[in-house]
Short mmCIF file of C-alpha atoms and ligand atoms in Angstrom, two decimals:
data_model
loop_
_atom_site.label_atom_id
_atom_site.label_comp_id
_atom_site.label_asym_id
_atom_site.label_seq_id
_atom_site.Cartn_x
_atom_site.Cartn_y
_atom_site.Cartn_z
CA MET P 15 0.39 -0.03 0.05
CA GLN P 16 1.38 3.06 -1.19
CA ARG P 17 -0.44 6.87 -0.30
CA LEU P 18 0.63 9.63 -3.58
CA ILE P 19 0.29 12.83 -2.83
CA SER P 20 0.72 16.19 -4.46
CA TYR P 21 1.96 19.47 -3.15
CA ARG P 22 3.99 22.53 -3.22
CA HIS P 23 6.89 23.39 -1.44
CA GLU P 24 9.30 25.81 -2.04
CA GLY P 25 7.74 27.15 -4.81
CA LEU P 26 7.55 24.38 -6.70
CA SER P 27 4.81 21.75 -7.85
CA GLN P 28 5.75 18.65 -7.24
CA TRP P 29 4.01 14.77 -6.25
CA GLY P 30 5.96 12.17 -3.84
CA VAL P 31 5.05 9.02 -1.85
CA LEU P 32 3.57 9.47 1.65
CA ALA P 33 6.11 7.76 4.49
CA ALA P 34 4.64 4.59 5.97
CA ASP P 35 4.21 6.86 9.55
CA GLY P 36 1.92 9.93 7.05
CA GLN P 37 3.99 12.86 8.81
CA SER P 38 6.52 13.18 5.52
CA ILE P 39 7.06 12.43 1.52
CA TYR P 40 9.04 10.73 -0.19
CA SER P 41 9.89 13.57 -3.40
CA ALA P 42 9.42 11.92 -7.06
CA TYR P 43 12.29 13.86 -8.36
CA ASP P 44 14.17 13.24 -5.24
CA LEU P 45 14.31 9.37 -5.88
CA GLU P 46 14.71 9.32 -9.63
CA GLU P 47 17.35 12.09 -9.64
CA THR P 48 19.36 9.79 -6.82
CA TYR P 49 18.14 6.36 -8.53
CA TYR P 50 18.11 7.37 -12.62
CA ILE P 51 14.15 5.53 -12.12
CA PRO P 52 12.26 6.74 -14.46
CA LEU P 53 9.04 8.12 -12.87
CA ALA P 54 6.56 10.89 -14.15
CA GLU P 55 6.73 14.38 -14.19
CA THR P 56 3.19 14.72 -12.98
CA LEU P 57 0.74 12.23 -10.85
CA GLU P 58 -1.82 12.52 -14.00
CA GLU P 59 1.13 11.80 -16.24
CA PHE P 60 2.40 9.18 -13.70
CA ILE P 61 -0.89 7.09 -13.20
CA GLU P 62 -0.85 6.83 -17.46
CA THR P 63 2.23 4.62 -17.16
CA GLY P 64 0.07 1.81 -14.55
CA GLU P 65 1.16 -0.89 -13.64
CA GLU P 66 5.41 -0.14 -14.63
CA GLY P 67 5.84 2.79 -13.38
CA LEU P 68 4.20 1.23 -9.85
CA LEU P 69 6.54 -1.25 -10.30
CA ASN P 70 9.28 1.17 -10.62
CA LEU P 71 8.13 3.65 -7.47
CA ALA P 72 9.00 0.42 -5.65
CA LYS P 73 11.73 -0.36 -6.55
CA LEU P 74 12.64 3.43 -5.88
CA LEU P 75 11.44 2.85 -2.14
CA GLU P 76 12.85 -0.44 -1.28
CA SER P 77 16.39 0.63 -2.56
CA ASN P 78 16.20 3.28 -0.60
CA GLY P 79 18.23 3.47 2.12
CA LYS P 80 20.80 1.04 1.57
CA ASP P 81 23.74 3.34 -0.32
CA LYS P 82 22.54 6.05 -1.00
CA SER P 83 19.58 8.29 0.96
CA VAL P 84 16.57 10.51 0.32
CA GLU P 85 15.52 12.30 3.01
CA PRO P 86 11.53 12.46 3.14
CA ILE P 87 10.36 15.87 3.31
CA PRO P 88 8.39 16.59 6.46
CA LEU P 89 4.93 17.53 5.82
CA SER P 90 3.71 20.72 7.77
CA GLU P 91 6.27 22.24 5.22
CA VAL P 92 4.52 21.63 2.22
CA GLN P 93 0.77 22.58 1.18
CA LEU P 94 -1.24 20.00 -0.20
CA ASP P 95 -2.72 20.13 -3.85
CA VAL P 96 -5.42 18.63 -6.07
CA PRO P 97 -3.86 15.07 -6.72
CA PHE P 98 -4.42 15.13 -10.78
CA HIS P 99 -6.13 17.00 -12.67
CA PRO P 100 -8.63 15.07 -14.35
CA ARG P 101 -8.97 15.27 -17.84
CA ARG P 102 -12.30 15.12 -18.46
CA ASN P 103 -16.02 15.15 -16.54
CA ILE P 104 -15.95 13.37 -12.47
CA LEU P 105 -18.32 10.22 -13.11
CA CYS P 106 -20.45 9.71 -10.49
CA VAL P 107 -23.54 7.67 -8.70
CA GLY P 108 -26.81 9.21 -7.53
CA LYS P 109 -28.30 7.13 -5.04
CA ASN P 110 -26.13 3.89 -4.43
CA TYR P 111 -26.65 3.56 -0.56
CA GLN P 112 -30.23 2.38 0.01
CA GLU P 113 -30.31 4.95 3.43
CA HIS P 114 -29.74 8.11 1.44
CA VAL P 115 -31.88 7.03 -1.17
CA ARG P 116 -34.97 7.14 1.56
CA GLU P 117 -33.71 10.51 2.81
CA PHE P 118 -32.61 11.98 -0.75
CA ASP P 119 -36.63 10.83 -1.24
CA GLN P 120 -37.90 11.93 1.77
CA ASN P 121 -40.34 8.52 1.96
CA LYS P 122 -39.33 5.64 4.47
CA ASN P 123 -40.07 3.20 2.04
CA ALA P 124 -38.54 4.51 -0.78
CA ALA P 125 -37.13 2.20 -3.71
CA ASN P 126 -33.85 1.48 -4.37
CA PRO P 127 -32.43 2.48 -8.26
CA ALA P 128 -33.15 -0.32 -10.77
CA ALA P 129 -30.23 0.71 -12.34
CA PRO P 130 -27.33 2.68 -11.38
CA ILE P 131 -27.96 6.48 -11.64
CA PHE P 132 -25.09 9.00 -13.81
CA PHE P 133 -24.53 11.85 -13.73
CA THR P 134 -21.18 13.80 -14.56
CA LYS P 135 -19.01 17.27 -12.24
CA ALA P 136 -17.64 19.48 -14.07
CA THR P 137 -13.82 19.31 -14.72
CA THR P 138 -13.17 22.87 -12.88
CA SER P 139 -15.56 22.40 -10.09
CA VAL P 140 -12.61 20.28 -8.98
CA ILE P 141 -10.15 21.97 -6.00
CA GLY P 142 -7.62 20.30 -3.44
CA PRO P 143 -6.92 19.85 0.35
CA ASP P 144 -7.38 22.88 2.32
CA GLU P 145 -9.15 25.22 -1.06
CA GLU P 146 -11.96 26.58 -0.29
CA ILE P 147 -15.47 26.31 -0.90
CA ASP P 148 -17.31 28.76 -2.84
CA SER P 149 -20.68 29.28 -1.11
CA HIS P 150 -21.88 31.12 -4.60
CA PRO P 151 -24.46 33.26 -2.64
CA ASP P 152 -25.95 34.91 -6.30
CA VAL P 153 -25.98 31.59 -7.61
CA THR P 154 -27.69 29.87 -4.70
CA SER P 155 -28.85 29.00 -0.75
CA GLN P 156 -28.46 25.68 -0.36
CA VAL P 157 -25.25 24.45 -0.61
CA ASP P 158 -25.12 20.59 1.12
CA TYR P 159 -21.53 18.44 1.47
CA GLU P 160 -21.72 14.88 -0.06
CA GLY P 161 -18.82 12.30 1.22
CA GLU P 162 -18.14 9.53 -1.51
CA LEU P 163 -15.60 6.84 -2.36
CA GLY P 164 -13.50 8.13 -5.22
CA VAL P 165 -12.38 5.40 -7.07
CA ILE P 166 -9.85 5.73 -10.13
CA ILE P 167 -9.10 3.79 -13.81
CA GLY P 168 -5.95 2.95 -14.42
CA LYS P 169 -6.17 1.74 -17.84
CA ARG P 170 -8.36 1.97 -20.81
CA GLY P 171 -11.37 0.05 -21.23
CA THR P 172 -14.64 -1.07 -22.72
CA ASP P 173 -16.95 -3.38 -22.68
CA ILE P 174 -15.10 -4.95 -18.71
CA ALA P 175 -16.45 -7.75 -17.01
CA PRO P 176 -17.65 -7.69 -13.46
CA GLU P 177 -14.80 -10.40 -12.71
CA ASP P 178 -11.97 -8.20 -14.59
CA ALA P 179 -12.98 -4.73 -13.02
CA MET P 180 -11.23 -5.02 -10.22
CA LYS P 181 -8.25 -5.11 -12.95
CA TYR P 182 -8.75 -1.95 -14.11
CA VAL P 183 -8.78 -0.08 -10.59
CA TYR P 184 -6.04 1.77 -9.98
CA GLY P 185 -6.82 3.79 -6.52
CA TYR P 186 -9.27 5.26 -4.68
CA THR P 187 -9.77 8.38 -2.99
CA ILE P 188 -12.05 11.15 -1.56
CA ILE P 189 -14.29 12.86 -3.06
CA ASN P 190 -16.89 15.73 -1.79
CA ASP P 191 -19.36 15.81 -3.83
CA VAL P 192 -20.59 19.77 -3.06
CA THR P 193 -24.24 20.11 -4.58
CA ALA P 194 -26.49 23.04 -4.60
CA ARG P 195 -29.78 21.39 -4.05
CA ASP P 196 -31.85 23.75 -5.14
CA LEU P 197 -30.29 24.00 -9.16
CA GLN P 198 -30.34 20.25 -8.80
CA LYS P 199 -34.08 20.54 -8.19
CA THR P 200 -34.83 23.37 -10.53
CA HIS P 201 -32.96 22.17 -13.84
CA ALA P 202 -33.92 18.07 -14.68
CA GLN P 203 -30.12 17.71 -14.85
CA TRP P 204 -28.28 17.62 -12.14
CA PHE P 205 -25.25 18.32 -13.93
CA ARG P 206 -25.20 22.22 -13.27
CA GLY P 207 -25.61 21.79 -9.60
CA LYS P 208 -23.28 19.52 -8.99
CA SER P 209 -20.91 21.37 -11.10
CA LEU P 210 -19.85 25.03 -9.92
CA ASP P 211 -16.87 26.13 -8.90
CA THR P 212 -15.17 24.10 -6.52
CA PHE P 213 -18.31 22.31 -5.58
CA CYS P 214 -15.51 19.04 -6.38
CA PRO P 215 -13.24 18.77 -3.65
CA MET P 216 -11.00 16.11 -3.82
CA GLY P 217 -8.17 13.97 -2.49
CA PRO P 218 -5.83 14.40 -0.17
CA THR P 219 -4.19 11.27 -1.50
CA ILE P 220 -4.36 8.37 -4.20
CA LEU P 221 -4.56 5.36 -2.22
CA VAL P 222 -2.86 2.41 -4.57
CA GLY P 223 -0.89 -1.32 -3.90
CA GLY P 224 -3.38 -3.42 -1.37
CA TRP P 225 -5.50 -1.53 0.24
CA PRO P 226 -8.13 -3.05 3.51
CA ALA P 227 -11.62 -3.08 1.32
CA PRO P 228 -14.38 -2.09 2.37
CA PHE P 229 -13.65 1.46 3.25
CA THR P 230 -16.00 3.44 6.29
CA ILE P 231 -16.57 7.11 5.24
CA TYR P 232 -16.97 9.64 7.75
CA THR P 233 -17.95 12.96 7.10
CA ARG P 234 -18.16 15.93 10.07
CA VAL P 235 -19.21 19.72 9.54
CA ASN P 236 -17.70 21.77 12.68
CA GLY P 237 -15.97 18.77 13.83
CA HIS P 238 -19.68 16.91 14.16
CA LEU P 239 -20.27 13.68 12.94
CA ARG P 240 -22.54 14.26 10.05
CA GLN P 241 -22.55 10.59 7.92
CA GLU P 242 -20.77 7.54 8.66
CA GLY P 243 -21.01 5.11 5.68
CA ASN P 244 -19.67 1.58 4.42
CA THR P 245 -18.90 1.02 1.50
CA SER P 246 -19.43 -2.84 1.66
CA ASP P 247 -23.61 -0.79 1.83
CA LEU P 248 -23.43 0.63 -1.87
CA ILE P 249 -26.54 -0.59 -3.72
CA PHE P 250 -24.18 -1.28 -6.98
CA SER P 251 -20.52 -2.99 -6.47
CA ILE P 252 -17.65 -1.00 -8.14
CA PRO P 253 -16.81 -3.93 -10.49
CA LYS P 254 -20.97 -3.72 -10.95
CA LEU P 255 -20.36 0.18 -11.91
CA ILE P 256 -16.85 -0.58 -13.30
CA SER P 257 -18.82 -3.35 -16.01
CA THR P 258 -22.02 -1.10 -16.05
CA LEU P 259 -19.83 3.06 -17.61
CA SER P 260 -17.63 0.56 -19.95
CA ALA P 261 -20.54 -1.15 -21.67
CA GLY P 262 -19.96 0.31 -25.17
CA MET P 263 -17.86 3.55 -23.55
CA THR P 264 -13.93 3.97 -23.26
CA LEU P 265 -13.35 3.96 -20.11
CA LEU P 266 -9.63 5.73 -19.42
CA PRO P 267 -6.56 5.54 -16.79
CA GLY P 268 -7.30 8.92 -14.51
CA ASP P 269 -11.21 8.50 -14.89
CA VAL P 270 -12.93 8.51 -11.13
CA ILE P 271 -15.74 7.87 -10.66
CA ALA P 272 -17.40 9.06 -7.64
CA THR P 273 -19.29 5.54 -6.41
CA GLY P 274 -22.36 7.92 -4.12
CA THR P 275 -22.89 8.90 -0.90
CA PRO P 276 -24.11 7.56 2.62
CA LYS P 277 -26.97 9.25 4.95
CA GLY P 278 -26.62 12.33 6.70
CA VAL P 279 -25.97 14.91 4.16
CA GLY P 280 -27.54 17.98 5.04
CA MET P 281 -30.95 18.24 2.52
CA GLY P 282 -31.60 15.00 4.95
CA LEU P 283 -31.77 16.57 8.24
CA ASN P 284 -35.03 18.13 10.25
CA PRO P 285 -35.37 20.71 9.17
CA PRO P 286 -32.23 20.30 6.89
CA GLU P 287 -28.70 22.33 7.09
CA PHE P 288 -27.13 23.73 4.58
CA LEU P 289 -23.30 24.85 4.31
CA LYS P 290 -22.61 27.99 5.26
CA LYS P 291 -19.71 30.62 5.05
CA GLY P 292 -17.21 29.49 7.40
CA ASP P 293 -18.28 25.70 8.18
CA VAL P 294 -14.92 23.32 7.78
CA VAL P 295 -16.66 20.39 5.53
CA GLU P 296 -13.94 16.95 6.73
CA ILE P 297 -14.28 13.99 5.07
CA THR P 298 -12.17 11.20 6.52
CA ILE P 299 -11.25 7.35 5.22
CA ASP P 300 -9.16 6.72 6.26
CA PRO P 301 -5.83 5.20 5.59
CA ILE P 302 -6.72 7.55 2.54
CA GLY P 303 -7.17 10.25 4.68
CA THR P 304 -8.44 13.71 5.87
CA LEU P 305 -10.05 15.92 2.81
CA ARG P 306 -10.70 18.69 4.76
CA ASN P 307 -12.03 22.34 2.86
CA THR P 308 -14.00 25.22 4.05
CA VAL P 309 -16.57 27.73 3.27
CA LYS P 310 -16.14 30.61 2.42
MG1 MG H 410 -23.02 12.52 -4.77
#
């Protein structure tokens, strides 16, 4: 298991690997320069190198500390960036946890969708950890959070069978599928309510390699626990989502699938509680980390 991370250090944008203690980063550039094994300049490009890139990275980390040594940079000295900038829209799944279907439909007997509900978020909505979510007061008065597991596709594929789907998963991250509920309702298509600038916080890391699935998702607003869900409760599993999406439609390395949110969104509270300026939203999925963003 490794956690890949993008960051700024001494004025430079870089990427690297989080050390096992989670408190420092091995810079990909430093590893490359020390051991002459090529990686990639950015995490976008590294994801496209697929398994070969991950093998090179494993070799570098294995060599490190034997005859030469790359010192990790303390996390406290860097500013985190979005792990990578997706090249096309984030692929999202609506109503994929039964309890959330019920709160969304405000009906405790609401039926689960018969097929996955897909929509997308514009690439321009993506922001990184610690960046601010714009409350867009002139456009919406109902900004809501949705803590979700993001699945990152590692290789190009079409018509992927469910039993092969996990071979196409590169890794995992956290997505906050921020939503303007009023716009979601006004326009039949969810795209606009989901795509306002800053409405797709993503990060802080990309988890690759062996991971302990299923994942538990915790969302806190100003420290108060609002969502606690487990990916074992997904109505449509990750293999099912990949196989359905890829049927007749090519998936590409770097595609991100936001797998849906568990219950506990602000619109589901009685009365509803939407986000306001100064609110801090934290989504934690271990061992990916905590994605923290403040509303402005
Ligand atoms: Mg969502």
